Short mmCIF file of C-alpha atoms in Angstrom, two decimals:
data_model
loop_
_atom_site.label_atom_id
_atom_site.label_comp_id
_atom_site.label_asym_id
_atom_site.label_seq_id
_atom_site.Cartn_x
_atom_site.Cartn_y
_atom_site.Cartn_z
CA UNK A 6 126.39 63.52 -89.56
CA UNK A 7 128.32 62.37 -86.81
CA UNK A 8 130.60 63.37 -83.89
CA UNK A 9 133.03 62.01 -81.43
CA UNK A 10 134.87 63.02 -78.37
CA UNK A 11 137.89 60.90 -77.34
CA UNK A 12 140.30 60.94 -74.09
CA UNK A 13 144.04 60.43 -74.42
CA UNK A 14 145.88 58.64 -71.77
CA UNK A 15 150.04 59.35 -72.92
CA UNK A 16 151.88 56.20 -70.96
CA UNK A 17 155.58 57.46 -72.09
CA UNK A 18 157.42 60.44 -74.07
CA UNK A 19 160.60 59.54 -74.66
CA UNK A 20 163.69 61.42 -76.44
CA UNK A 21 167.46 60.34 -76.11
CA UNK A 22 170.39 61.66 -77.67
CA UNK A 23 174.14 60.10 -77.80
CA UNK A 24 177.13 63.09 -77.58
CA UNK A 25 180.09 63.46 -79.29
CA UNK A 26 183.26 60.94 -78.25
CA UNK A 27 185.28 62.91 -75.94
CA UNK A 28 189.32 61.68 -76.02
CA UNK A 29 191.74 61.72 -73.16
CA UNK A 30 195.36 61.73 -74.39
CA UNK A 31 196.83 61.28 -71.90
CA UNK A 32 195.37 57.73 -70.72
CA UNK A 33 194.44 56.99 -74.67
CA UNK A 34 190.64 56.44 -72.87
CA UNK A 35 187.45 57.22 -75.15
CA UNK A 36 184.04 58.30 -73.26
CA UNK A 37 180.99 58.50 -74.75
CA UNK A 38 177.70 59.76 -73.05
CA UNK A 39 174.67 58.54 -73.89
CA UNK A 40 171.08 60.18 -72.34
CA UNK A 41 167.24 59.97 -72.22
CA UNK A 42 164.90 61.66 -70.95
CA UNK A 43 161.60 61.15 -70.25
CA UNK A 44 158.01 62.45 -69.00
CA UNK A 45 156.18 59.53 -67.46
CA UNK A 46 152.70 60.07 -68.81
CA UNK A 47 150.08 62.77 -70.04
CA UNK A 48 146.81 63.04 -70.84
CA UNK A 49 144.84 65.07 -73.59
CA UNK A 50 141.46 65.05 -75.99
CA UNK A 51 140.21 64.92 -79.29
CA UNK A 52 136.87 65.85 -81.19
CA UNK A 53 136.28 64.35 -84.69
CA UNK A 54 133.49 65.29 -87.05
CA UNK A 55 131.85 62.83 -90.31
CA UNK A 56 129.83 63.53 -92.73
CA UNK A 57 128.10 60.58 -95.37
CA UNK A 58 125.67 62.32 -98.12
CA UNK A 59 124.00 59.69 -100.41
CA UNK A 60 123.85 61.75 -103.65
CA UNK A 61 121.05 59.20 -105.58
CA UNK A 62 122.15 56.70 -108.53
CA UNK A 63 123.76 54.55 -106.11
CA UNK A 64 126.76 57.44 -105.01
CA UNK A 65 127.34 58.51 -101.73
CA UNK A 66 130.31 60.73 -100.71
CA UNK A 67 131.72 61.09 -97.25
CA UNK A 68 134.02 63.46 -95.51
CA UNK A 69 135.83 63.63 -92.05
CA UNK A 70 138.48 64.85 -89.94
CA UNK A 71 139.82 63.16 -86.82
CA UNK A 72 141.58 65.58 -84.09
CA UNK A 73 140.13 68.41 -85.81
CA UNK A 74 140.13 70.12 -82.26
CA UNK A 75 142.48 68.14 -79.86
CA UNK A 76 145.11 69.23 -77.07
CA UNK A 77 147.75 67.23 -75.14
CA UNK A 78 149.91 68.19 -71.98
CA UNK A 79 152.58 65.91 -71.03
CA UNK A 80 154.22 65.99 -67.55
CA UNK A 81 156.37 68.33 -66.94
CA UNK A 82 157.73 65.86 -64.01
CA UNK A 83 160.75 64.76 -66.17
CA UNK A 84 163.28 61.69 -65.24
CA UNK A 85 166.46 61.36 -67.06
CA UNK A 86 168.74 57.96 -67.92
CA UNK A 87 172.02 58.85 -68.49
CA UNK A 88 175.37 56.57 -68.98
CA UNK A 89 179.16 57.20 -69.94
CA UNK A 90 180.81 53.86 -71.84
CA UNK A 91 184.49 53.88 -72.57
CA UNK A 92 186.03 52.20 -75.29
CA UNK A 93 186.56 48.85 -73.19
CA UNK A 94 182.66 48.79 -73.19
CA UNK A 95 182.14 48.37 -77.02
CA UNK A 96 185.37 45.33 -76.14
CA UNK A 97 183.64 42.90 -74.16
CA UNK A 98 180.17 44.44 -72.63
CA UNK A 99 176.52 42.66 -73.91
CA UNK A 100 174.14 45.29 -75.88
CA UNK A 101 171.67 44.20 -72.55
CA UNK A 102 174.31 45.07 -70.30
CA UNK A 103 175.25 48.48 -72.14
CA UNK A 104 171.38 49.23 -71.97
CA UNK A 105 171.24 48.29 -67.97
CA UNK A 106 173.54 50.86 -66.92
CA UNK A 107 171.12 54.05 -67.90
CA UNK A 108 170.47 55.45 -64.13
CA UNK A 109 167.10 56.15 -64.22
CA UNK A 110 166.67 59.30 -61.99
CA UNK A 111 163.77 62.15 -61.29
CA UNK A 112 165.23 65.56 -63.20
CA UNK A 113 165.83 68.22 -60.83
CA UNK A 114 165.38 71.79 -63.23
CA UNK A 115 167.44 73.71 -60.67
CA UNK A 116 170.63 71.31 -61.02
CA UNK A 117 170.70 69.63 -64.53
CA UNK A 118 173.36 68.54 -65.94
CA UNK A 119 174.73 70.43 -69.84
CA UNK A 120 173.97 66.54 -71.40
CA UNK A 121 170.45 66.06 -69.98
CA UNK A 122 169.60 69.58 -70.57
CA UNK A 123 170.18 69.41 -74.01
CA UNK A 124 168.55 65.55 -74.91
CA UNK A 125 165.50 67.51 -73.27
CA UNK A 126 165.26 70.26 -75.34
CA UNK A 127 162.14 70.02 -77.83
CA UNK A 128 161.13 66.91 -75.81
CA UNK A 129 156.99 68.27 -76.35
CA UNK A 130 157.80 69.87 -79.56
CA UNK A 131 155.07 68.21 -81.53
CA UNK A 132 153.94 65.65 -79.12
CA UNK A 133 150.05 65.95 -80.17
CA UNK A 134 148.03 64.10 -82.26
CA UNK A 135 147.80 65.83 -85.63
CA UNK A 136 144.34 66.80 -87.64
CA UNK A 137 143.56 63.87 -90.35
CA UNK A 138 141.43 64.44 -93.49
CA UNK A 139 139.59 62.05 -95.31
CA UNK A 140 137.11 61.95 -97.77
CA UNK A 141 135.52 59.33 -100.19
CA UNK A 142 133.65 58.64 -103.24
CA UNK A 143 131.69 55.32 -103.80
CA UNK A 144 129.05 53.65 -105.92
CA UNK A 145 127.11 50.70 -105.94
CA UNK A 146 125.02 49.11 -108.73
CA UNK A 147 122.19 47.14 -109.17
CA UNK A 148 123.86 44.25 -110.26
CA UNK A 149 126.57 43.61 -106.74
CA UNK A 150 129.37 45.74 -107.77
CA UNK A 151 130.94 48.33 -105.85
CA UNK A 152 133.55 51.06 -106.21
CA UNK A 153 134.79 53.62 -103.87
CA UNK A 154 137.89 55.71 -103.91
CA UNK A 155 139.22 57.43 -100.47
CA UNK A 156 141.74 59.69 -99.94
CA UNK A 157 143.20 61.21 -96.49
CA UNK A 158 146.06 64.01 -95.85
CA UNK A 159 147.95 65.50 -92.47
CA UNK A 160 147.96 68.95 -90.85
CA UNK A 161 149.82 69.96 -89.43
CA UNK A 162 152.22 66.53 -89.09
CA UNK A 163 152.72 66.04 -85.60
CA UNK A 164 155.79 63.22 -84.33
CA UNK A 165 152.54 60.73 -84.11
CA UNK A 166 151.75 60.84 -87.80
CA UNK A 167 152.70 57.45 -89.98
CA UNK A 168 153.07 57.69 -93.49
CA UNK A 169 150.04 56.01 -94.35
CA UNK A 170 148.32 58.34 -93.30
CA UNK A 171 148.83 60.79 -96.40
CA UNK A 172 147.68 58.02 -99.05
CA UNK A 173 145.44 58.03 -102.18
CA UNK A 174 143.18 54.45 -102.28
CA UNK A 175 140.71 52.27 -104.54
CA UNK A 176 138.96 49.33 -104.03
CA UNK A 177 136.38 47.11 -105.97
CA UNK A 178 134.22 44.65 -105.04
CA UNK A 179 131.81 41.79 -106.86
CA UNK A 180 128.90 40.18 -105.53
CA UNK A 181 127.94 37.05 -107.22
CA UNK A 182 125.36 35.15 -105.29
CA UNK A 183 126.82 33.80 -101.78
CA UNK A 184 130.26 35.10 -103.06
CA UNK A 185 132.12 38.37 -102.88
CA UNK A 186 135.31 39.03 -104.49
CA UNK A 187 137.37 42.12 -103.44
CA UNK A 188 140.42 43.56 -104.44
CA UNK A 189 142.17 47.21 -103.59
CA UNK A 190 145.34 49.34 -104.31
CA UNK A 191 146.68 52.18 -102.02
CA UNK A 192 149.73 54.78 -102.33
CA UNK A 193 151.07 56.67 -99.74
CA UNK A 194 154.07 59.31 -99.65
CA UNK A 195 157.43 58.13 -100.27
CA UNK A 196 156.14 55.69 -103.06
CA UNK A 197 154.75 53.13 -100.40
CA UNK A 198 152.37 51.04 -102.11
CA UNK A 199 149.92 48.16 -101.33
CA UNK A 200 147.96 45.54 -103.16
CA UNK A 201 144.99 43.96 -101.73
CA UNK A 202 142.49 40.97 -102.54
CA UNK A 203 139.87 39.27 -100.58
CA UNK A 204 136.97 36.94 -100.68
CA UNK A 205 134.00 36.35 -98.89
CA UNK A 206 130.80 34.20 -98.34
CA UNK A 207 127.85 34.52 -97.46
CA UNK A 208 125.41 31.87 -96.53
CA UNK A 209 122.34 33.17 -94.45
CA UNK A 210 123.05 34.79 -91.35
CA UNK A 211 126.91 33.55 -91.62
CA UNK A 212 129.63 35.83 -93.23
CA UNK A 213 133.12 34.40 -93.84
CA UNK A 214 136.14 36.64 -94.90
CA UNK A 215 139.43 36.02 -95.93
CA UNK A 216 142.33 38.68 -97.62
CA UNK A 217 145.62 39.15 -98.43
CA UNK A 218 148.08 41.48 -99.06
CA UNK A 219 151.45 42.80 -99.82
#
């Protein structure tokens, strides 16, 4: 049984947002607004909990959660990058250029601008570190050969969640003398998939590993 505290230092939150083209007829001129905004770092905490039981017969099951208390605050001390382009930009500027031109200035709530108020909006709306399950299933025999099957799932999916995360996998591996051979299959959501093989010596006090995988 196990337990673990961890600290959270947030560098950057970041969301931008590009508006609709506005027209002017009357100069045949095309604007288009592009803003960011951003909250310069944060700061938060997570507990996670694990739990191995060795059932007898060579099985052992495990469970755990990571974040399965946790809380992040972001600062509420916002700047905001915004930039107009016409349509001679898209002509002749450099992408490096276009990027350049974002004024990077602190956001003053009292006086903000209809653009930057609404690339803020849900700017902490699931900006926390969500609660991953996982739990396994292995067994080893007498003669070197392992199995173990693990599974893990979200909840709730926070905007730091990766689709691995949510996956189903298997692995095997051999032991045959100074040799072991290894080889694993995982699937996550959206029909991601990955195929795995390894090999690995040992010799004494001196363990060599080498895998692949696609």
């Amino acid at each position: 049984l196990g337990a673990g505290v961890r600290y959270v230092q947030g560098h950057r939150l970041a969301q931008g947002r590009f508006f609709e083209p506005e027209i002017d007829l009357d100069d045949e001129t095309l604007r288009l607004t592009g803003v960011a905004v951003e909250a310069p770092g944060g700061t938060g905490w997570g507990v996670d909990l694990g739990l191995a039981v060795e059932l007898g017969g060579g099985v052992r099951m495990s469970l755990a959660a990571q974040n399965v208390a946790q809380r992040m605050s972001w600062d509420e001390q916002l700047r905001s990058h915004e930039a107009v382009f016409t349509d001679d930009d898209f002509d002749s500027a450099e992408l490096a250029d276009l990027l350049d031109r974002f004024t990077d200035t602190p956001l003053e709530p009292s006086a903000v601008s209809l653009p930057v108020f609404e690339a803020a909006r849900g700017l902490f709306t699931q900006a926390y570190f969500p609660t991953v399950y996982r739990a396994g299933l292995g067994w080893a025999g007498a003669s070197g050969t392992r199995l173990e099957v693990n599974a893990s799932a979200v909840s709730p999916r926070g905007r730091q969640s990766a689709p691995w995360e949510q996956r189903l996998s298997a692995g095997v591996e051999q032991r045959l003398k100074f040799l072991v051979l290894r080889a694993g299959y995982a699937r996550a959501e959206d029909g991601i998939n990955a195929l795995t093989g390894g090999l690995g010596l040992r010799v004494g006090p001196i363990r060599l590993d080498v895998a692949a995988g696609k």
